[in-house]
Coordinates of N, CA and C in Angstrom, one line a residue:
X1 N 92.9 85.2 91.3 CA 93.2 86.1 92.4 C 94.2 87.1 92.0
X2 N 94.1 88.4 92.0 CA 95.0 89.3 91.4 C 95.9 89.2 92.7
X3 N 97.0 90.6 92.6 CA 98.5 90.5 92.9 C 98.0 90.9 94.5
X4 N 96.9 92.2 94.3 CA 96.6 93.1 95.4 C 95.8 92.2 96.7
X5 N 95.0 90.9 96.1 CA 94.5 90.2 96.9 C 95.7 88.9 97.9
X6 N 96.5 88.5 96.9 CA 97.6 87.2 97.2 C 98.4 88.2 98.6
X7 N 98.6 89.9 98.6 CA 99.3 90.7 99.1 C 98.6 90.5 100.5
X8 N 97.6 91.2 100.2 CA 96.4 91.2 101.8 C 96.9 89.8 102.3
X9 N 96.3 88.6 101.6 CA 96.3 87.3 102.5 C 97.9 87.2 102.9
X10 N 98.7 87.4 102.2 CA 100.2 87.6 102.8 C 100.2 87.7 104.2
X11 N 100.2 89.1 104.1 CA 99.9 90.0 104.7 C 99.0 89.6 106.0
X12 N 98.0 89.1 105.8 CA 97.3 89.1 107.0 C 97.5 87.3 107.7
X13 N 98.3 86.5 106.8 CA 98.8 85.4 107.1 C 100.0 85.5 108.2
X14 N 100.7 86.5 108.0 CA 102.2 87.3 108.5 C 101.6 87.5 110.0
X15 N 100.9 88.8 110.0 CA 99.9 89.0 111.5 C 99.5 88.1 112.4
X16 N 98.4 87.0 111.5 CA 98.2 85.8 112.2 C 98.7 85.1 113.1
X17 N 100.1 85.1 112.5 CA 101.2 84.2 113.2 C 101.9 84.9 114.0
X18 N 102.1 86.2 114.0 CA 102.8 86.9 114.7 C 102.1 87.0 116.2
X19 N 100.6 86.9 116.0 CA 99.8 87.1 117.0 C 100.0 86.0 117.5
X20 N 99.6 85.2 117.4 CA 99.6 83.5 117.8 C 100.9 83.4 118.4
X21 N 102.1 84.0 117.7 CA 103.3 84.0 118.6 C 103.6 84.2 119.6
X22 N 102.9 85.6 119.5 CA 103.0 86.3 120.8 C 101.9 86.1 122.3
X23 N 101.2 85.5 121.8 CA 100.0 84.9 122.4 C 100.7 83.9 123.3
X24 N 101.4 83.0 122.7 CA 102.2 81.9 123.5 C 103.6 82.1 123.7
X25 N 103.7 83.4 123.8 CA 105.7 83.8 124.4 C 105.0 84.0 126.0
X26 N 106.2 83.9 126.1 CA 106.6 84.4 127.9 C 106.4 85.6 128.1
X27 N 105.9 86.1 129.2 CA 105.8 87.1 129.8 C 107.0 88.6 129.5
X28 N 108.6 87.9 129.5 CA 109.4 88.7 129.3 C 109.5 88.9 127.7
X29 N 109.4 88.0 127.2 CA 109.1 88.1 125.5 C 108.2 89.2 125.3
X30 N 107.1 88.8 125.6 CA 105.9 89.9 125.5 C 106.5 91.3 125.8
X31 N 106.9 91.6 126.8 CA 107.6 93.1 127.7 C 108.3 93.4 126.6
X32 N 109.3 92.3 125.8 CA 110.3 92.7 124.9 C 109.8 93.4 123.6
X33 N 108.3 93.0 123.3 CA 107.9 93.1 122.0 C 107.1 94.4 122.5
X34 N 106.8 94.5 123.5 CA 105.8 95.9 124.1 C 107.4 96.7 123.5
X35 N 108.7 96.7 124.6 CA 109.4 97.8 124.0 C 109.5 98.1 123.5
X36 N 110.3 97.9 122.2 CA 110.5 97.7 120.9 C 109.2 98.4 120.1
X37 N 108.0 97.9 120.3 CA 107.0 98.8 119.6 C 106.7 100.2 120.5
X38 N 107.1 100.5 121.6 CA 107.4 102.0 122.4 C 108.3 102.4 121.9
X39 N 109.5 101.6 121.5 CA 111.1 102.9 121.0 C 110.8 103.6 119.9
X40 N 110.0 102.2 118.5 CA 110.0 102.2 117.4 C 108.8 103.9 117.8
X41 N 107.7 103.8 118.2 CA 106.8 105.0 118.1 C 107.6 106.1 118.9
X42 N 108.2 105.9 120.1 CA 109.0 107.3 120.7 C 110.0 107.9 118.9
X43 N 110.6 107.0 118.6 CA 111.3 107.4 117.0 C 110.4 107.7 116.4
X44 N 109.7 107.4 115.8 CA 108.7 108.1 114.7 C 108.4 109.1 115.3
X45 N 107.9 109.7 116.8 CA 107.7 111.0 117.4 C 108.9 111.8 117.4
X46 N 109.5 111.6 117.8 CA 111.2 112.3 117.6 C 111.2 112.8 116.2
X47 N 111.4 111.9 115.2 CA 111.3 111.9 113.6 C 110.5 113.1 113.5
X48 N 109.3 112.9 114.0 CA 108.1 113.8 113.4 C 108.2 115.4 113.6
X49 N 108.5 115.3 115.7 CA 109.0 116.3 115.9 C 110.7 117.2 114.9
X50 N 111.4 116.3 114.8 CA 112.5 116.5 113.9 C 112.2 117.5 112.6
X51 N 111.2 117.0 112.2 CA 110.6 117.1 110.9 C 110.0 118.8 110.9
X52 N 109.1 118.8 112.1 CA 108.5 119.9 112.3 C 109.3 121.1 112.5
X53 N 110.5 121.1 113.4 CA 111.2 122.2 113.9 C 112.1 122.1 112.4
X54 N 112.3 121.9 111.8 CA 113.1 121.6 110.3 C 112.4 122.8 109.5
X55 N 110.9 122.4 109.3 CA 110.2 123.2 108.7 C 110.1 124.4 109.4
X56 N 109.7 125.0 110.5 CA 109.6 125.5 111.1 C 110.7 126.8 110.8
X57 N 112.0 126.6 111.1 CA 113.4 126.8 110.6 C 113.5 127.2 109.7
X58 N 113.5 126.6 108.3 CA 113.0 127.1 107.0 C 112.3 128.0 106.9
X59 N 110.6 128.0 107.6 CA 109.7 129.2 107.4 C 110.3 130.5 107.6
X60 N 111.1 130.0 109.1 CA 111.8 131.5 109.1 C 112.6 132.2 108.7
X61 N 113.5 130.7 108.2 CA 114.6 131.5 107.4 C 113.6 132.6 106.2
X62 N 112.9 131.6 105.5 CA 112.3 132.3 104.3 C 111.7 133.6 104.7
X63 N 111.0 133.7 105.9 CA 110.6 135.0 106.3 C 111.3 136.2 106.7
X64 N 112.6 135.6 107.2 CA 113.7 137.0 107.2 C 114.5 137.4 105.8
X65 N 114.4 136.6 105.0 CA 115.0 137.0 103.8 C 113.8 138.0 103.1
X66 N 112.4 137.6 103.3 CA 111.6 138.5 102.5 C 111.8 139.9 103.2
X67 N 111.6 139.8 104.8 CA 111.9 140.8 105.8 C 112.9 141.5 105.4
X68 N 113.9 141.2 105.0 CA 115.4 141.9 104.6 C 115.1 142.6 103.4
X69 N 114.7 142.0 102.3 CA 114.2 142.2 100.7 C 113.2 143.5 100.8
X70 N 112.1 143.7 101.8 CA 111.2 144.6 101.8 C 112.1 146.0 102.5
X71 N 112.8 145.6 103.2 CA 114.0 146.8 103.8 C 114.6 147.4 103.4
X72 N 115.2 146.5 102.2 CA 116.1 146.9 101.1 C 115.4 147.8 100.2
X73 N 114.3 147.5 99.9 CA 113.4 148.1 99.1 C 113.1 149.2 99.3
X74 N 112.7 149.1 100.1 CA 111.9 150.5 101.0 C 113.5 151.6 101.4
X75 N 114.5 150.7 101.7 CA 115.5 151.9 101.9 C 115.8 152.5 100.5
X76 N 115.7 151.8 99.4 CA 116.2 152.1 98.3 C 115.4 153.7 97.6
X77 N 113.9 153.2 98.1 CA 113.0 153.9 97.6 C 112.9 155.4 98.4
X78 N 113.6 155.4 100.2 CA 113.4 156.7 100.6 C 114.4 157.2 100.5

Protein backbone atom coordinates (compact mmCIF):
# COMPACT_ATOMS: atom_id res chain seq x y z
CA UNK A 1 0.00 0.00 0.00
CA UNK A 2 1.81 3.23 -1.02
CA UNK A 3 2.02 6.52 1.26
CA UNK A 4 -0.88 8.26 -0.96
CA UNK A 5 -3.34 5.33 -0.21
CA UNK A 6 -2.31 4.74 4.03
CA UNK A 7 -3.12 8.93 3.65
CA UNK A 8 -6.78 8.64 2.11
CA UNK A 9 -7.70 5.71 4.66
CA UNK A 10 -6.23 8.14 7.38
CA UNK A 11 -7.97 10.49 6.27
CA UNK A 12 -11.21 9.06 5.71
CA UNK A 13 -10.79 7.00 9.06
CA UNK A 14 -10.49 10.75 10.80
CA UNK A 15 -14.13 11.74 9.02
CA UNK A 16 -15.68 8.53 10.00
CA UNK A 17 -15.28 9.23 13.52
CA UNK A 18 -15.85 12.73 13.44
CA UNK A 19 -19.21 11.84 11.90
CA UNK A 20 -20.16 9.18 14.21
CA UNK A 21 -19.27 11.87 16.82
CA UNK A 22 -21.19 14.18 15.90
CA UNK A 23 -24.03 11.93 15.11
CA UNK A 24 -24.27 11.06 18.89
CA UNK A 25 -23.46 14.78 20.50
CA UNK A 26 -26.10 16.80 21.89
CA UNK A 27 -28.05 19.08 20.20
CA UNK A 28 -25.99 22.12 21.65
CA UNK A 29 -22.77 20.27 20.62
CA UNK A 30 -24.00 19.96 17.23
CA UNK A 31 -25.09 24.08 17.14
CA UNK A 32 -21.42 24.42 18.41
CA UNK A 33 -19.87 22.54 15.51
CA UNK A 34 -22.53 24.22 12.99
CA UNK A 35 -20.77 27.58 14.34
CA UNK A 36 -17.53 27.21 14.22
CA UNK A 37 -17.82 25.78 10.62
CA UNK A 38 -20.01 29.27 9.77
CA UNK A 39 -17.16 31.61 11.41
CA UNK A 40 -14.40 29.37 9.99
CA UNK A 41 -16.34 29.97 6.13
CA UNK A 42 -17.57 33.82 7.06
CA UNK A 43 -13.21 34.07 7.52
CA UNK A 44 -12.24 32.45 4.42
CA UNK A 45 -15.01 35.00 2.80
CA UNK A 46 -13.60 38.01 4.62
CA UNK A 47 -9.99 36.50 3.67
CA UNK A 48 -11.09 36.21 0.09
CA UNK A 49 -12.83 39.36 -0.04
CA UNK A 50 -9.46 40.85 1.74
CA UNK A 51 -7.62 39.34 -0.94
CA UNK A 52 -9.62 40.83 -3.76
CA UNK A 53 -9.76 44.59 -2.75
CA UNK A 54 -5.77 44.03 -2.10
CA UNK A 55 -5.49 43.26 -5.74
CA UNK A 56 -7.84 45.47 -6.82
CA UNK A 57 -5.66 48.38 -5.01
CA UNK A 58 -2.54 47.30 -6.65
CA UNK A 59 -4.22 47.28 -10.19
CA UNK A 60 -4.79 50.72 -9.62
CA UNK A 61 -2.07 51.70 -8.15
CA UNK A 62 -0.22 50.20 -11.21
CA UNK A 63 -2.57 51.95 -13.52
CA UNK A 64 -2.00 55.45 -12.25
CA UNK A 65 1.67 55.08 -12.42
CA UNK A 66 1.39 54.05 -16.19
CA UNK A 67 -1.33 56.99 -16.34
CA UNK A 68 1.31 59.43 -14.85
CA UNK A 69 4.31 57.82 -17.17
CA UNK A 70 2.17 58.40 -20.42
CA UNK A 71 1.69 62.28 -19.26
CA UNK A 72 5.04 62.67 -18.67
CA UNK A 73 5.72 61.48 -21.96
CA UNK A 74 3.43 63.16 -23.85
CA UNK A 75 4.25 66.45 -21.92
CA UNK A 76 7.78 65.91 -22.69
CA UNK A 77 7.13 65.44 -26.29
CA UNK A 78 4.77 68.71 -26.86
Amino acid sequence: MGNKTKGLLALLGIGALAYWKYKNSSEEDKQAVKDKINTAKDNLNKWGNDLKTKANDVASQVQNKVDEAKTKAEDSLS
